[in-house]
Short mmCIF file of C-alpha atoms in Angstrom, two decimals:
data_model
loop_
_atom_site.label_atom_id
_atom_site.label_comp_id
_atom_site.label_asym_id
_atom_site.label_seq_id
_atom_site.Cartn_x
_atom_site.Cartn_y
_atom_site.Cartn_z
CA MET A 1 -39.98 -38.61 8.19
CA THR A 2 -42.42 -38.20 11.18
CA SER A 3 -43.47 -35.16 13.03
CA GLU A 4 -41.29 -36.29 15.87
CA LYS A 5 -38.15 -35.80 13.81
CA ARG A 6 -36.42 -32.41 14.69
CA VAL A 7 -35.24 -30.49 11.70
CA VAL A 8 -33.26 -27.28 12.57
CA VAL A 9 -32.75 -24.84 9.73
CA ILE A 10 -30.02 -22.23 10.06
CA GLY A 11 -31.02 -19.40 8.02
CA GLY A 12 -34.34 -17.43 7.59
CA GLY A 13 -34.04 -16.34 4.03
CA LEU A 14 -35.76 -17.56 0.86
CA ALA A 15 -34.30 -21.18 1.08
CA GLY A 16 -34.67 -21.65 4.69
CA LEU A 17 -38.36 -20.45 4.78
CA ARG A 18 -39.22 -22.20 1.63
CA LEU A 19 -38.03 -25.58 3.05
CA ALA A 20 -39.92 -25.00 6.33
CA ASN A 21 -43.12 -24.26 4.44
CA ARG A 22 -42.74 -27.35 2.32
CA LEU A 23 -42.13 -29.64 5.27
CA GLY A 24 -45.14 -28.36 7.14
CA PRO A 25 -46.43 -30.82 9.60
CA ALA A 26 -44.13 -33.57 8.40
CA ALA A 27 -41.41 -32.65 10.94
CA ALA A 28 -40.85 -30.48 14.03
CA VAL A 29 -39.07 -27.62 12.36
CA THR A 30 -37.05 -24.70 13.88
CA VAL A 31 -35.71 -21.89 11.77
CA LEU A 32 -32.93 -19.82 13.29
CA GLY A 33 -32.89 -16.41 11.51
CA GLU A 34 -30.09 -14.10 12.34
CA GLU A 35 -31.76 -10.86 11.13
CA SER A 36 -34.33 -9.27 13.50
CA HIS A 37 -36.42 -8.02 10.50
CA VAL A 38 -39.56 -9.81 9.21
CA PRO A 39 -38.42 -12.14 6.52
CA TYR A 40 -38.10 -10.51 3.23
CA ASN A 41 -37.26 -11.27 -0.47
CA ARG A 42 -33.74 -10.06 -1.04
CA VAL A 43 -34.46 -9.69 -4.82
CA LEU A 44 -36.63 -6.76 -4.19
CA LEU A 45 -34.12 -4.63 -2.23
CA ALA A 46 -33.26 -2.59 -5.21
CA GLU A 47 -36.92 -1.68 -5.73
CA VAL A 48 -36.93 -0.55 -1.96
CA LEU A 49 -33.77 1.57 -2.52
CA ALA A 50 -35.26 3.20 -5.67
CA GLY A 51 -38.30 4.19 -3.59
CA ARG A 52 -40.71 2.08 -5.55
CA TYR A 53 -41.61 -0.24 -2.77
CA ALA A 54 -41.99 0.18 0.86
CA PRO A 55 -39.81 -2.33 2.95
CA GLU A 56 -42.97 -4.22 4.09
CA VAL A 57 -43.88 -5.09 0.39
CA THR A 58 -40.72 -7.39 0.31
CA ALA A 59 -42.03 -9.49 3.37
CA LEU A 60 -42.22 -13.16 2.80
CA PRO A 61 -45.21 -15.35 3.75
CA ALA A 62 -45.44 -15.41 7.56
CA PRO A 63 -43.68 -18.60 8.70
CA GLY A 64 -45.43 -18.69 12.07
CA PRO A 65 -43.78 -19.90 15.28
CA VAL A 66 -41.18 -22.06 13.68
CA LEU A 67 -39.03 -18.99 13.03
CA ARG A 68 -36.78 -17.61 15.88
CA ARG A 69 -35.89 -14.08 14.67
CA GLY A 70 -32.70 -12.40 15.79
CA VAL A 71 -31.01 -15.61 16.94
CA ARG A 72 -27.59 -16.42 15.51
CA ALA A 73 -26.19 -19.87 15.50
CA VAL A 74 -22.48 -19.76 16.83
CA ARG A 75 -21.47 -23.47 16.87
CA VAL A 76 -22.70 -26.86 15.54
CA ASP A 77 -21.89 -29.79 17.73
CA ARG A 78 -22.11 -32.75 15.48
CA ALA A 79 -21.52 -35.44 18.22
CA GLU A 80 -24.22 -34.02 20.37
CA ARG A 81 -26.38 -33.19 17.28
CA ALA A 82 -27.01 -29.64 18.63
CA VAL A 83 -26.87 -26.04 17.47
CA HIS A 84 -25.52 -23.54 20.12
CA CYS A 85 -27.08 -20.02 19.76
CA ASP A 86 -25.67 -16.52 20.78
CA ASP A 87 -28.68 -16.25 23.25
CA GLY A 88 -27.45 -19.10 25.18
CA THR A 89 -30.04 -21.63 24.04
CA VAL A 90 -29.24 -24.95 22.37
CA ALA A 91 -31.45 -26.55 19.61
CA GLY A 92 -31.09 -30.36 19.15
CA TYR A 93 -31.59 -31.85 15.77
CA ASP A 94 -32.12 -35.14 13.97
CA THR A 95 -31.58 -33.38 10.66
CA LEU A 96 -29.71 -30.00 10.36
CA VAL A 97 -29.97 -27.78 7.23
CA LEU A 98 -27.59 -25.00 6.64
CA ALA A 99 -29.14 -22.18 4.71
CA THR A 100 -26.63 -19.63 5.67
CA GLY A 101 -26.69 -17.69 2.44
CA SER A 102 -23.69 -15.43 1.53
CA ASN A 103 -21.94 -12.19 2.58
CA ALA A 104 -21.03 -9.34 0.44
CA VAL A 105 -17.33 -9.33 -0.78
CA LEU A 106 -15.46 -6.41 0.77
CA PRO A 107 -12.53 -5.77 -1.64
CA PRO A 108 -9.04 -5.06 -0.39
CA LEU A 109 -9.18 -1.44 -0.82
CA ARG A 110 -6.74 0.94 0.66
CA GLY A 111 -8.49 3.11 3.27
CA LEU A 112 -11.49 0.70 3.58
CA PHE A 113 -10.46 -0.30 7.09
CA GLU A 114 -7.98 1.02 9.65
CA PRO A 115 -5.16 -1.08 10.53
CA GLU A 116 -6.78 -2.65 13.68
CA GLY A 117 -10.30 -2.20 12.81
CA ARG A 118 -13.21 -3.68 10.77
CA GLU A 119 -15.53 -0.75 10.69
CA LEU A 120 -16.53 0.74 7.32
CA PRO A 121 -16.13 4.48 7.10
CA ASP A 122 -19.46 6.48 7.23
CA GLY A 123 -20.92 6.59 3.77
CA VAL A 124 -19.62 3.23 2.67
CA HIS A 125 -22.19 0.51 2.37
CA ALA A 126 -22.46 -3.08 1.11
CA PHE A 127 -25.81 -3.73 -0.59
CA ARG A 128 -26.85 -7.20 0.69
CA THR A 129 -29.30 -6.90 3.65
CA MET A 130 -32.31 -4.99 4.60
CA ASP A 131 -30.10 -3.05 6.98
CA ASP A 132 -27.81 -2.19 4.01
CA CYS A 133 -30.76 -1.00 1.95
CA LEU A 134 -32.23 1.11 4.85
CA ALA A 135 -28.92 2.73 5.59
CA LEU A 136 -28.35 3.57 1.98
CA SER A 137 -31.85 4.90 1.69
CA ALA A 138 -31.19 7.22 4.62
CA ALA A 139 -27.97 8.49 3.14
CA VAL A 140 -29.30 9.25 -0.45
CA ARG A 141 -30.98 12.45 -1.47
CA PRO A 142 -31.03 14.44 -4.64
CA GLY A 143 -27.59 15.68 -5.54
CA VAL A 144 -25.59 13.25 -3.35
CA ARG A 145 -22.51 11.99 -5.21
CA ALA A 146 -22.56 8.18 -5.22
CA VAL A 147 -19.89 5.77 -6.55
CA VAL A 148 -20.93 2.14 -7.18
CA ILE A 149 -18.02 -0.31 -7.37
CA GLY A 150 -18.94 -3.15 -9.32
CA GLY A 151 -20.84 -3.56 -12.65
CA GLY A 152 -22.51 -6.95 -12.30
CA LEU A 153 -26.08 -7.60 -11.65
CA LEU A 154 -26.03 -6.15 -8.10
CA GLY A 155 -23.99 -2.99 -9.13
CA VAL A 156 -26.41 -2.27 -12.02
CA SER A 157 -29.44 -2.55 -9.92
CA ALA A 158 -27.89 -0.32 -7.17
CA ALA A 159 -26.84 2.29 -9.83
CA ARG A 160 -30.28 2.31 -11.32
CA ALA A 161 -31.90 2.66 -7.88
CA LEU A 162 -29.65 5.42 -6.74
CA ALA A 163 -30.36 7.36 -9.92
CA ALA A 164 -33.90 7.09 -9.38
CA ARG A 165 -33.59 8.79 -5.93
CA GLY A 166 -31.68 11.72 -7.67
CA ALA A 167 -28.20 10.89 -6.80
CA VAL A 168 -25.30 11.74 -9.06
CA VAL A 169 -24.07 8.27 -9.89
CA VAL A 170 -20.74 6.87 -11.17
CA LEU A 171 -20.52 3.18 -11.77
CA ALA A 172 -16.91 1.78 -11.83
CA GLN A 173 -16.51 -1.67 -13.41
CA GLN A 174 -13.19 -3.42 -13.50
CA GLY A 175 -14.24 -5.74 -16.37
CA GLU A 176 -14.65 -4.81 -20.16
CA ARG A 177 -18.38 -4.62 -19.91
CA LEU A 178 -21.44 -4.48 -17.59
CA MET A 179 -23.04 -7.75 -16.36
CA GLU A 180 -20.15 -9.89 -17.96
CA ARG A 181 -21.50 -13.23 -16.59
CA GLN A 182 -24.92 -12.67 -18.11
CA LEU A 183 -24.75 -10.51 -21.26
CA ASP A 184 -22.77 -10.50 -24.53
CA ALA A 185 -20.89 -7.33 -25.82
CA ASP A 186 -23.82 -6.10 -27.92
CA SER A 187 -26.40 -6.38 -25.25
CA SER A 188 -24.06 -5.04 -22.53
CA ALA A 189 -23.46 -1.96 -24.58
CA LEU A 190 -27.23 -1.32 -25.08
CA LEU A 191 -27.62 -1.64 -21.22
CA ALA A 192 -24.73 1.04 -20.88
CA THR A 193 -26.51 3.23 -23.18
CA HIS A 194 -29.76 2.86 -21.22
CA LEU A 195 -28.07 3.48 -17.86
CA THR A 196 -26.26 6.66 -19.29
CA GLY A 197 -29.61 7.88 -20.35
CA LEU A 198 -30.79 7.66 -16.71
CA GLY A 199 -27.88 9.70 -15.74
CA VAL A 200 -25.37 7.05 -14.51
CA GLU A 201 -21.74 7.75 -15.57
CA ILE A 202 -20.10 4.44 -16.53
CA HIS A 203 -16.28 3.64 -16.33
CA THR A 204 -15.42 0.14 -17.61
CA GLU A 205 -11.92 -1.45 -17.35
CA CYS A 206 -11.60 0.73 -14.34
CA ARG A 207 -9.74 -0.64 -11.28
CA VAL A 208 -10.45 1.02 -7.91
CA ARG A 209 -7.41 1.27 -5.67
CA GLY A 210 -8.62 2.84 -2.60
CA LEU A 211 -10.89 5.28 -0.74
CA THR A 212 -10.08 8.67 0.61
CA THR A 213 -11.60 9.56 4.05
CA THR A 214 -11.69 12.35 6.59
CA THR A 215 -11.78 11.93 10.32
CA ALA A 216 -14.02 14.11 12.30
CA ALA A 217 -12.64 15.05 15.75
CA PRO A 218 -14.96 13.94 18.50
CA PRO A 219 -16.50 16.77 20.83
CA ALA A 220 -14.09 16.15 23.74
CA PHE A 221 -11.10 16.50 21.43
CA GLU A 222 -12.33 19.72 19.99
CA ALA A 223 -12.90 21.15 23.42
CA ARG A 224 -9.34 20.37 24.46
CA ARG A 225 -7.89 21.91 21.36
CA SER A 226 -9.91 25.10 21.68
CA GLY A 227 -8.78 25.34 25.42
CA GLY A 228 -5.17 24.94 24.44
CA GLY A 229 -4.71 21.60 26.30
CA ALA A 230 -2.63 18.63 25.20
CA LEU A 231 -3.86 17.20 21.82
CA GLY A 232 -3.16 13.48 22.62
CA ASN A 233 -4.65 11.06 20.26
CA GLY A 234 -8.29 12.14 20.38
CA ALA A 235 -8.63 12.35 16.57
CA ALA A 236 -7.80 8.70 16.32
CA HIS A 237 -11.24 7.90 17.92
CA GLY A 238 -13.26 10.31 15.61
CA GLN A 239 -15.43 8.93 13.08
CA ARG A 240 -14.13 8.33 9.51
CA ARG A 241 -16.15 9.45 6.54
CA VAL A 242 -15.59 8.71 2.93
CA THR A 243 -14.79 11.62 0.69
CA GLY A 244 -13.76 10.01 -2.59
CA VAL A 245 -12.61 6.97 -4.54
CA GLU A 246 -9.10 6.68 -5.89
CA LEU A 247 -8.74 4.85 -9.27
CA ALA A 248 -5.56 2.86 -10.30
CA ASP A 249 -4.67 5.48 -12.97
CA GLY A 250 -4.62 8.18 -10.34
CA TYR A 251 -7.93 9.78 -11.04
CA ARG A 252 -10.14 10.58 -8.17
CA LEU A 253 -13.92 10.58 -8.03
CA ASP A 254 -15.57 12.73 -5.26
CA ALA A 255 -17.96 10.62 -3.29
CA ASP A 256 -20.46 11.21 -0.37
CA VAL A 257 -21.73 7.58 -0.71
CA VAL A 258 -19.74 4.45 -2.00
CA VAL A 259 -21.68 1.25 -2.66
CA LEU A 260 -19.63 -2.04 -2.57
CA ALA A 261 -21.20 -4.32 -5.22
CA CYS A 262 -18.25 -6.75 -5.80
CA GLY A 263 -20.12 -9.91 -5.56
CA VAL A 264 -20.91 -12.29 -2.75
CA ARG A 265 -19.16 -15.14 -0.94
CA PRO A 266 -20.86 -18.23 0.48
CA ARG A 267 -21.13 -18.15 4.32
CA THR A 268 -19.33 -21.27 5.31
CA GLY A 269 -17.76 -20.48 8.64
CA LEU A 270 -20.19 -22.57 10.66
CA ALA A 271 -19.81 -25.64 8.51
CA GLN A 272 -16.09 -25.23 8.29
CA ALA A 273 -15.79 -24.99 12.11
CA ALA A 274 -17.85 -28.23 12.34
CA GLY A 275 -15.39 -30.02 10.09
CA LEU A 276 -17.65 -30.33 6.92
CA GLU A 277 -16.13 -30.34 3.41
CA ILE A 278 -15.75 -27.00 2.01
CA ARG A 279 -14.52 -25.77 -1.51
CA LYS A 280 -16.10 -22.67 -2.79
CA GLY A 281 -19.28 -23.47 -0.81
CA ILE A 282 -20.37 -26.26 1.38
CA VAL A 283 -20.14 -29.48 -0.74
CA VAL A 284 -23.34 -31.29 -1.17
CA ASP A 285 -24.42 -34.29 -3.20
CA ASP A 286 -27.54 -34.95 -5.31
CA GLU A 287 -29.54 -35.25 -2.09
CA LEU A 288 -28.10 -31.95 -0.95
CA ARG A 289 -26.24 -33.75 1.86
CA THR A 290 -22.92 -32.56 3.18
CA SER A 291 -20.04 -34.63 4.18
CA ASP A 292 -22.10 -35.50 7.33
CA PRO A 293 -25.21 -37.37 6.20
CA ARG A 294 -27.38 -35.73 8.93
CA ILE A 295 -26.51 -32.27 7.73
CA HIS A 296 -27.78 -30.70 4.46
CA ALA A 297 -27.09 -27.40 2.88
CA ILE A 298 -29.16 -25.30 0.43
CA GLY A 299 -29.15 -21.92 -1.22
CA ASP A 300 -26.24 -19.57 -1.64
CA CYS A 301 -23.97 -21.42 0.79
CA ALA A 302 -24.22 -24.74 -1.12
CA GLU A 303 -21.98 -26.06 -3.66
CA HIS A 304 -23.42 -28.81 -5.87
CA ALA A 305 -21.27 -30.37 -8.70
CA GLY A 306 -18.85 -27.60 -8.48
CA GLN A 307 -21.38 -24.86 -8.89
CA VAL A 308 -22.52 -22.25 -6.40
CA TYR A 309 -25.44 -20.35 -7.83
CA GLY A 310 -26.08 -17.47 -5.62
CA LEU A 311 -29.60 -16.95 -7.34
CA ALA A 312 -32.97 -17.02 -5.83
CA GLY A 313 -34.34 -19.48 -8.33
CA ALA A 314 -31.63 -22.12 -7.56
CA ALA A 315 -32.26 -21.55 -3.64
CA LEU A 316 -35.94 -22.32 -4.13
CA GLU A 317 -35.35 -25.30 -6.33
CA GLN A 318 -32.88 -26.73 -3.83
CA ALA A 319 -35.40 -26.27 -0.98
CA ASP A 320 -38.10 -28.07 -2.95
CA ALA A 321 -35.79 -30.84 -3.73
CA LEU A 322 -34.61 -31.28 -0.10
CA ALA A 323 -38.20 -31.27 1.07
CA ALA A 324 -38.95 -34.17 -1.20
CA VAL A 325 -35.84 -36.08 0.10
CA LEU A 326 -36.70 -35.49 3.75
CA THR A 327 -40.28 -36.63 3.17
CA GLY A 328 -39.39 -39.85 1.45
CA GLY A 329 -39.02 -38.72 -2.18
CA SER A 330 -36.24 -40.02 -4.22
CA ALA A 331 -35.76 -37.60 -7.23
CA PRO A 332 -32.14 -36.15 -7.02
CA TYR A 333 -31.32 -32.52 -7.47
CA THR A 334 -29.51 -32.38 -10.80
CA GLY A 335 -28.68 -28.65 -10.96
CA THR A 336 -30.54 -25.44 -11.78
CA ARG A 337 -30.72 -23.91 -15.22
CA ALA A 338 -30.75 -20.22 -14.21
CA LEU A 339 -32.59 -17.40 -15.97
CA THR A 340 -31.67 -13.87 -15.02
CA ARG A 341 -34.36 -11.11 -15.37
CA LEU A 342 -34.00 -7.48 -14.52
CA THR A 343 -36.12 -4.29 -15.10
CA LEU A 344 -34.41 -1.02 -15.24
CA GLY A 345 -36.69 1.81 -14.78
CA GLY A 346 -36.91 5.07 -16.62
CA THR A 347 -39.27 7.99 -17.08
CA GLY A 348 -42.50 7.39 -19.06
CA ASP A 349 -41.84 4.40 -21.37
CA GLY A 350 -38.10 4.47 -20.75
CA SER A 351 -37.78 1.37 -18.79
CA LEU A 352 -35.78 -1.49 -19.97
CA ASP A 353 -36.33 -5.18 -19.44
CA LEU A 354 -33.65 -7.71 -19.95
CA ALA A 355 -33.28 -11.49 -19.58
CA ALA A 356 -30.36 -13.80 -20.10
CA PHE A 357 -30.03 -17.63 -19.78
CA GLY A 358 -27.38 -20.24 -20.51
CA GLU A 359 -24.33 -19.59 -22.61
CA THR A 360 -24.69 -16.13 -24.22
CA THR A 361 -21.18 -16.19 -25.78
CA PRO A 362 -20.80 -18.72 -28.58
CA LEU A 363 -18.05 -21.35 -28.95
CA PRO A 364 -16.43 -21.94 -32.20
CA GLY A 365 -18.84 -23.88 -34.36
CA ASP A 366 -21.96 -22.58 -32.66
CA ASP A 367 -24.63 -20.79 -34.58
CA VAL A 368 -26.00 -17.46 -33.65
CA VAL A 369 -29.36 -15.89 -34.53
CA ARG A 370 -29.71 -12.29 -33.77
CA LEU A 371 -32.73 -9.92 -34.27
CA THR A 372 -32.28 -6.19 -33.52
CA ASP A 373 -34.85 -3.46 -33.80
CA GLY A 374 -33.32 -0.01 -33.16
CA THR A 375 -36.75 1.79 -33.33
CA ARG A 376 -38.31 -0.30 -30.77
CA ARG A 377 -35.07 -0.68 -28.75
CA THR A 378 -35.14 -4.49 -28.79
CA TYR A 379 -32.30 -7.06 -29.03
CA ARG A 380 -32.64 -10.81 -29.21
CA LYS A 381 -30.01 -13.33 -29.64
CA VAL A 382 -29.77 -17.09 -29.30
CA VAL A 383 -26.96 -19.48 -29.42
CA LEU A 384 -27.42 -22.95 -30.98
CA ARG A 385 -25.10 -25.95 -30.65
CA GLY A 386 -26.07 -28.38 -33.22
CA ASP A 387 -29.76 -28.52 -33.12
CA ARG A 388 -29.99 -27.55 -29.29
CA LEU A 389 -30.63 -23.99 -27.82
CA VAL A 390 -27.84 -23.46 -25.42
CA GLY A 391 -28.37 -19.77 -24.41
CA GLY A 392 -29.85 -16.51 -25.27
CA VAL A 393 -30.06 -12.87 -24.20
CA LEU A 394 -33.09 -10.53 -24.77
CA LEU A 395 -33.50 -6.81 -24.15
CA GLY A 396 -36.51 -4.56 -24.46
CA GLU A 397 -39.27 -6.99 -25.31
CA LEU A 398 -39.57 -10.12 -23.27
CA SER A 399 -42.77 -11.76 -24.51
CA THR A 400 -40.79 -14.58 -26.07
CA VAL A 401 -38.52 -15.30 -23.16
CA GLY A 402 -40.97 -17.95 -21.60
CA ALA A 403 -41.05 -20.10 -24.69
CA LEU A 404 -37.28 -19.80 -25.36
CA ALA A 405 -36.54 -20.60 -21.80
CA ARG A 406 -38.67 -23.70 -21.78
CA THR A 407 -37.12 -24.92 -24.88
CA TRP A 408 -33.58 -24.46 -23.25
CA GLU A 409 -34.46 -26.02 -20.05
CA GLY A 410 -36.02 -29.05 -21.84
CA GLY A 411 -32.95 -29.50 -24.04
CA GLU A 412 -35.21 -29.54 -26.99
CA ALA A 413 -34.43 -28.78 -30.60
CA PRO A 414 -36.56 -25.70 -31.50
CA HIS A 415 -39.16 -26.45 -34.13
CA ASP A 416 -39.54 -23.01 -35.41
CA LEU A 417 -36.70 -20.73 -34.04
CA PHE A 418 -37.78 -17.63 -36.02
CA HIS A 419 -41.38 -18.09 -34.51
CA LEU A 420 -39.90 -18.34 -31.06
CA LEU A 421 -37.88 -15.19 -31.60
CA THR A 422 -40.87 -13.06 -32.72
CA ASP A 423 -43.60 -11.43 -30.54
CA ASP A 424 -46.06 -14.34 -31.38
CA GLY A 425 -43.68 -16.98 -30.07
CA GLY A 426 -44.43 -16.10 -26.42
CA HIS A 427 -48.18 -16.30 -26.62
#
């Protein structure tokens, strides 16, 4: 690739900016970033919501003039090899990279939207972007009643952050336990105990049916009503505000704030409209090419070998792999072995660190080694299949996680498993 080659990247998040930085002067790169904010690390949004970080702390390295902020791509013309933008500009490309990320899933709850509308009621927030985070921060103060719907990684992070701000938090999880994708039953129970200690009320196996709202009449409507005029339909144009959450068993939770943490869905609209192959995400091969060899996809929007990762680590690895491909490298992308880490704050020494990787639930015939220390509030478990480490989960003390993860990532047989599981194993 020469510097005359035009590379257009749609998406100014972790994946898109990492790719632009890796390509450097090897190509003429343009990054189209839909958000007007300075690029930020989405992983740190929970720390901003908790009040631990100012928004500017999350800023990614300045990408320079290659980034066009606040510009949304609206159409990809594959025949012309051009991207049409909402400001009327057109960006021609030799290589196009889709790093469009994902959107928060908005569940089909009764009362979430009006019949002909797509506006969320006041007090109802997704938790995906900096705008979401800032809106939530403005709405939260000590004593506010907050309900978080969804007990995965995002929901747990949001609940912890809201509790740190003094909100009265209820976490509603439809599944049997928190963070089902990453944690086993024992570690999930320990996590629930820790969150309860932070003041979070947890309901598992709890299906949310709908929201209750109230509609504030606009000032003009109030004036007509007090003057005795015709009522008309002025109330229909008032602003709806959430007042509670209805559960499937008929129980109602009062709520001033509701956070929708029900997962994410790859943003594939542009790719689909352009005729690219879509399954769960935008389908890519080992060189991260889509069904059009001039178009690649990386990050949360990409589906490789049937897997959509939705994790920062995978997005960065894919950006690095694609940079190598575009600059003449030949090493294929073979997938990402994802390690999940999370720190849940508390007062004093009451924080809890957790990490999970691979398969934490054993299959028949697998061996499990588990070490628990109730005094130190630590839990360590690894799953072995034959002589290979296939997964593990650690809570409390993570000094060994680096050594365990390296053994897992390398597909090696652990030489001294007990040593790896003890504090000395990580040094």
